[in-house]
Amino acid sequence: MNTTEDIFPKGQQLPNDWFVGNAFLTPLVTKDKNNEFSAGSVTFEPGARTNWHTHPKGQVLIVIEGSGFYQEKNSPAKPINKGDVINIPEDIEHWHGASATSKMIHIAITNFKDDISVTWLNPVTEEEYKSVQ
């Protein structure tokens, strides 16, 4: 797909402390006096994914392009595709990212509890990732 057709710019690369592979963020809304959440467009290149993590007040993902996976700890991974909306409950350990063959872009709407929106955990291993493909 031609990048000029993307809804939002690709943004800045996210740190490999929290992601495996190449993932990028374009901030859309920051937490402020009116909003107890932030929102951003996250682009995952093929094979890229988050580490395992939790959100103290939950998160919503809206897939706007491509395909990938969402997985909660101790549950099977679920394929996610353009148009899917994933409502992630608070404190649920999970990961999400692109498939091995497609990029995936989602809007992440992340709630804050006090000033915390995410707790990063261990990377998703190659074995864990390959088992969902």
PDB file of C-alpha atoms in Angstrom:
ATOM      1  CA  MET A   1       0.000   0.000   0.000  1.00  0.00           C
ATOM      2  CA  ASN A   2       1.230   3.466  -0.826  1.00  0.00           C
ATOM      3  CA  THR A   3       2.015   5.301   2.416  1.00  0.00           C
ATOM      4  CA  THR A   4       0.305   8.434   1.105  1.00  0.00           C
ATOM      5  CA  GLU A   5      -2.988   6.516   1.528  1.00  0.00           C
ATOM      6  CA  ASP A   6      -2.413   5.984   5.258  1.00  0.00           C
ATOM      7  CA  ILE A   7      -4.810   7.880   7.516  1.00  0.00           C
ATOM      8  CA  PHE A   8      -2.043   9.038   9.884  1.00  0.00           C
ATOM      9  CA  PRO A   9       1.731   9.405   9.456  1.00  0.00           C
ATOM     10  CA  LYS A  10       3.866   6.432  10.489  1.00  0.00           C
ATOM     11  CA  GLY A  11       5.351   8.389  13.403  1.00  0.00           C
ATOM     12  CA  GLN A  12       8.394   7.764  15.565  1.00  0.00           C
ATOM     13  CA  GLN A  13       9.887   4.316  16.125  1.00  0.00           C
ATOM     14  CA  LEU A  14       8.994   2.816  19.494  1.00  0.00           C
ATOM     15  CA  PRO A  15      11.743   1.496  21.787  1.00  0.00           C
ATOM     16  CA  ASN A  16      12.775  -2.144  21.591  1.00  0.00           C
ATOM     17  CA  ASP A  17      12.511  -2.192  25.398  1.00  0.00           C
ATOM     18  CA  TRP A  18       8.747  -2.624  24.904  1.00  0.00           C
ATOM     19  CA  PHE A  19       8.412  -3.997  21.354  1.00  0.00           C
ATOM     20  CA  VAL A  20       9.891  -6.788  19.247  1.00  0.00           C
ATOM     21  CA  GLY A  21      10.493  -5.695  15.653  1.00  0.00           C
ATOM     22  CA  ASN A  22       9.686  -2.313  14.150  1.00  0.00           C
ATOM     23  CA  ALA A  23       6.716  -0.444  15.597  1.00  0.00           C
ATOM     24  CA  PHE A  24       5.929   3.256  15.267  1.00  0.00           C
ATOM     25  CA  LEU A  25       3.664   5.730  17.106  1.00  0.00           C
ATOM     26  CA  THR A  26       1.836   8.858  16.031  1.00  0.00           C
ATOM     27  CA  PRO A  27       0.277  10.469  19.140  1.00  0.00           C
ATOM     28  CA  LEU A  28      -3.296  11.666  18.529  1.00  0.00           C
ATOM     29  CA  VAL A  29      -4.616  12.712  21.968  1.00  0.00           C
ATOM     30  CA  THR A  30      -2.630  13.190  25.168  1.00  0.00           C
ATOM     31  CA  LYS A  31      -3.991  12.864  28.701  1.00  0.00           C
ATOM     32  CA  ASP A  32      -5.000  16.270  30.007  1.00  0.00           C
ATOM     33  CA  LYS A  33      -7.553  17.945  32.283  1.00  0.00           C
ATOM     34  CA  ASN A  34     -10.366  16.887  29.924  1.00  0.00           C
ATOM     35  CA  ASN A  35      -9.240  13.370  29.026  1.00  0.00           C
ATOM     36  CA  GLU A  36      -8.193  10.562  31.361  1.00  0.00           C
ATOM     37  CA  PHE A  37      -6.791   8.681  28.367  1.00  0.00           C
ATOM     38  CA  SER A  38      -4.321   8.953  25.531  1.00  0.00           C
ATOM     39  CA  ALA A  39      -4.801   7.814  21.933  1.00  0.00           C
ATOM     40  CA  GLY A  40      -2.290   7.037  19.247  1.00  0.00           C
ATOM     41  CA  SER A  41      -1.912   5.376  15.878  1.00  0.00           C
ATOM     42  CA  VAL A  42       0.519   2.454  16.169  1.00  0.00           C
ATOM     43  CA  THR A  43       2.048   0.909  13.037  1.00  0.00           C
ATOM     44  CA  PHE A  44       3.508  -2.590  13.334  1.00  0.00           C
ATOM     45  CA  GLU A  45       5.662  -3.832  10.457  1.00  0.00           C
ATOM     46  CA  PRO A  46       5.289  -7.565   9.659  1.00  0.00           C
ATOM     47  CA  GLY A  47       6.423  -9.628  12.657  1.00  0.00           C
ATOM     48  CA  ALA A  48       6.423  -6.668  15.071  1.00  0.00           C
ATOM     49  CA  ARG A  49       4.570  -6.927  18.367  1.00  0.00           C
ATOM     50  CA  THR A  50       4.338  -5.514  21.857  1.00  0.00           C
ATOM     51  CA  ASN A  51       5.845  -7.169  24.893  1.00  0.00           C
ATOM     52  CA  TRP A  52       3.429  -8.757  27.317  1.00  0.00           C
ATOM     53  CA  HIS A  53       1.877  -5.903  29.313  1.00  0.00           C
ATOM     54  CA  THR A  54      -1.098  -4.742  31.370  1.00  0.00           C
ATOM     55  CA  HIS A  55      -3.160  -1.553  31.647  1.00  0.00           C
ATOM     56  CA  PRO A  56      -4.490  -0.534  35.102  1.00  0.00           C
ATOM     57  CA  LYS A  57      -7.679   0.932  33.578  1.00  0.00           C
ATOM     58  CA  GLY A  58      -7.876  -1.052  30.319  1.00  0.00           C
ATOM     59  CA  GLN A  59      -7.380  -0.176  26.665  1.00  0.00           C
ATOM     60  CA  VAL A  60      -9.325  -0.183  23.404  1.00  0.00           C
ATOM     61  CA  LEU A  61      -7.710  -1.081  20.060  1.00  0.00           C
ATOM     62  CA  ILE A  62      -9.324  -0.165  16.730  1.00  0.00           C
ATOM     63  CA  VAL A  63      -7.618  -1.901  13.808  1.00  0.00           C
ATOM     64  CA  ILE A  64      -7.539   0.449  10.800  1.00  0.00           C
ATOM     65  CA  GLU A  65      -5.263  -1.491   8.444  1.00  0.00           C
ATOM     66  CA  GLY A  66      -3.781  -4.938   7.940  1.00  0.00           C
ATOM     67  CA  SER A  67      -3.941  -8.000  10.136  1.00  0.00           C
ATOM     68  CA  GLY A  68      -2.331  -9.312  13.275  1.00  0.00           C
ATOM     69  CA  PHE A  69      -3.026 -10.958  16.599  1.00  0.00           C
ATOM     70  CA  TYR A  70      -4.232 -10.173  20.107  1.00  0.00           C
ATOM     71  CA  GLN A  71      -3.542 -12.634  22.919  1.00  0.00           C
ATOM     72  CA  GLU A  72      -4.365 -12.685  26.612  1.00  0.00           C
ATOM     73  CA  LYS A  73      -2.114 -14.745  28.905  1.00  0.00           C
ATOM     74  CA  ASN A  74      -3.195 -18.403  29.123  1.00  0.00           C
ATOM     75  CA  SER A  75      -5.720 -17.980  26.269  1.00  0.00           C
ATOM     76  CA  PRO A  76      -5.446 -18.706  22.551  1.00  0.00           C
ATOM     77  CA  ALA A  77      -4.390 -15.824  20.303  1.00  0.00           C
ATOM     78  CA  LYS A  78      -7.151 -14.197  18.247  1.00  0.00           C
ATOM     79  CA  PRO A  79      -6.622 -12.935  14.707  1.00  0.00           C
ATOM     80  CA  ILE A  80      -7.408  -9.224  14.370  1.00  0.00           C
ATOM     81  CA  ASN A  81      -8.129  -7.448  11.094  1.00  0.00           C
ATOM     82  CA  LYS A  82      -9.089  -4.041   9.725  1.00  0.00           C
ATOM     83  CA  GLY A  83     -12.362  -2.967  11.334  1.00  0.00           C
ATOM     84  CA  ASP A  84     -11.971  -5.023  14.521  1.00  0.00           C
ATOM     85  CA  VAL A  85     -12.381  -3.366  17.926  1.00  0.00           C
ATOM     86  CA  ILE A  86     -10.727  -5.020  20.926  1.00  0.00           C
ATOM     87  CA  ASN A  87     -11.812  -3.977  24.423  1.00  0.00           C
ATOM     88  CA  ILE A  88      -9.036  -4.999  26.843  1.00  0.00           C
ATOM     89  CA  PRO A  89     -10.057  -5.221  30.512  1.00  0.00           C
ATOM     90  CA  GLU A  90      -7.965  -3.671  33.254  1.00  0.00           C
ATOM     91  CA  ASP A  91      -4.942  -5.607  34.540  1.00  0.00           C
ATOM     92  CA  ILE A  92      -5.194  -8.356  31.883  1.00  0.00           C
ATOM     93  CA  GLU A  93      -1.755  -9.522  30.730  1.00  0.00           C
ATOM     94  CA  HIS A  94      -1.722  -9.460  26.927  1.00  0.00           C
ATOM     95  CA  TRP A  95       0.162  -8.597  23.723  1.00  0.00           C
ATOM     96  CA  HIS A  96      -0.803  -7.475  20.222  1.00  0.00           C
ATOM     97  CA  GLY A  97       0.964  -6.997  16.938  1.00  0.00           C
ATOM     98  CA  ALA A  98       1.202  -7.708  13.229  1.00  0.00           C
ATOM     99  CA  SER A  99       1.147 -11.095  11.562  1.00  0.00           C
ATOM    100  CA  ALA A 100       4.380 -12.399  10.065  1.00  0.00           C
ATOM    101  CA  THR A 101       3.235 -11.417   6.556  1.00  0.00           C
ATOM    102  CA  SER A 102       1.196  -8.215   6.993  1.00  0.00           C
ATOM    103  CA  LYS A 103       1.679  -4.876   8.642  1.00  0.00           C
ATOM    104  CA  MET A 104      -1.037  -3.869  11.072  1.00  0.00           C
ATOM    105  CA  ILE A 105      -2.091  -0.406  12.199  1.00  0.00           C
ATOM    106  CA  HIS A 106      -4.364   0.214  15.159  1.00  0.00           C
ATOM    107  CA  ILE A 107      -5.576   3.177  17.138  1.00  0.00           C
ATOM    108  CA  ALA A 108      -4.786   2.521  20.816  1.00  0.00           C
ATOM    109  CA  ILE A 109      -6.974   4.322  23.346  1.00  0.00           C
ATOM    110  CA  THR A 110      -5.323   3.855  26.725  1.00  0.00           C
ATOM    111  CA  ASN A 111      -6.870   4.840  30.048  1.00  0.00           C
ATOM    112  CA  PHE A 112      -4.837   6.131  32.986  1.00  0.00           C
ATOM    113  CA  LYS A 113      -5.109   5.221  36.666  1.00  0.00           C
ATOM    114  CA  ASP A 114      -3.379   8.012  38.540  1.00  0.00           C
ATOM    115  CA  ASP A 115      -0.523   8.695  36.102  1.00  0.00           C
ATOM    116  CA  ILE A 116       0.030   5.097  34.985  1.00  0.00           C
ATOM    117  CA  SER A 117      -1.282   3.752  31.664  1.00  0.00           C
ATOM    118  CA  VAL A 118       0.814   0.610  31.108  1.00  0.00           C
ATOM    119  CA  THR A 119       3.067  -1.845  32.915  1.00  0.00           C
ATOM    120  CA  TRP A 120       5.545  -3.477  30.522  1.00  0.00           C
ATOM    121  CA  LEU A 121       6.522  -7.104  31.074  1.00  0.00           C
ATOM    122  CA  ASN A 122       8.608  -9.706  29.205  1.00  0.00           C
ATOM    123  CA  PRO A 123       8.949  -9.876  25.417  1.00  0.00           C
ATOM    124  CA  VAL A 124       6.758 -12.287  23.471  1.00  0.00           C
ATOM    125  CA  THR A 125       9.233 -15.034  22.573  1.00  0.00           C
ATOM    126  CA  GLU A 126       9.762 -16.255  19.013  1.00  0.00           C
ATOM    127  CA  GLU A 127       8.249 -19.599  20.092  1.00  0.00           C
ATOM    128  CA  GLU A 128       5.128 -17.906  21.511  1.00  0.00           C
ATOM    129  CA  TYR A 129       4.796 -15.754  18.385  1.00  0.00           C
ATOM    130  CA  LYS A 130       5.334 -18.589  15.886  1.00  0.00           C
ATOM    131  CA  SER A 131       2.726 -20.725  17.690  1.00  0.00           C
ATOM    132  CA  VAL A 132      -0.046 -18.256  16.746  1.00  0.00           C
ATOM    133  CA  GLN A 133       0.842 -17.914  13.049  1.00  0.00           C
TER     134      GLN A 133
END
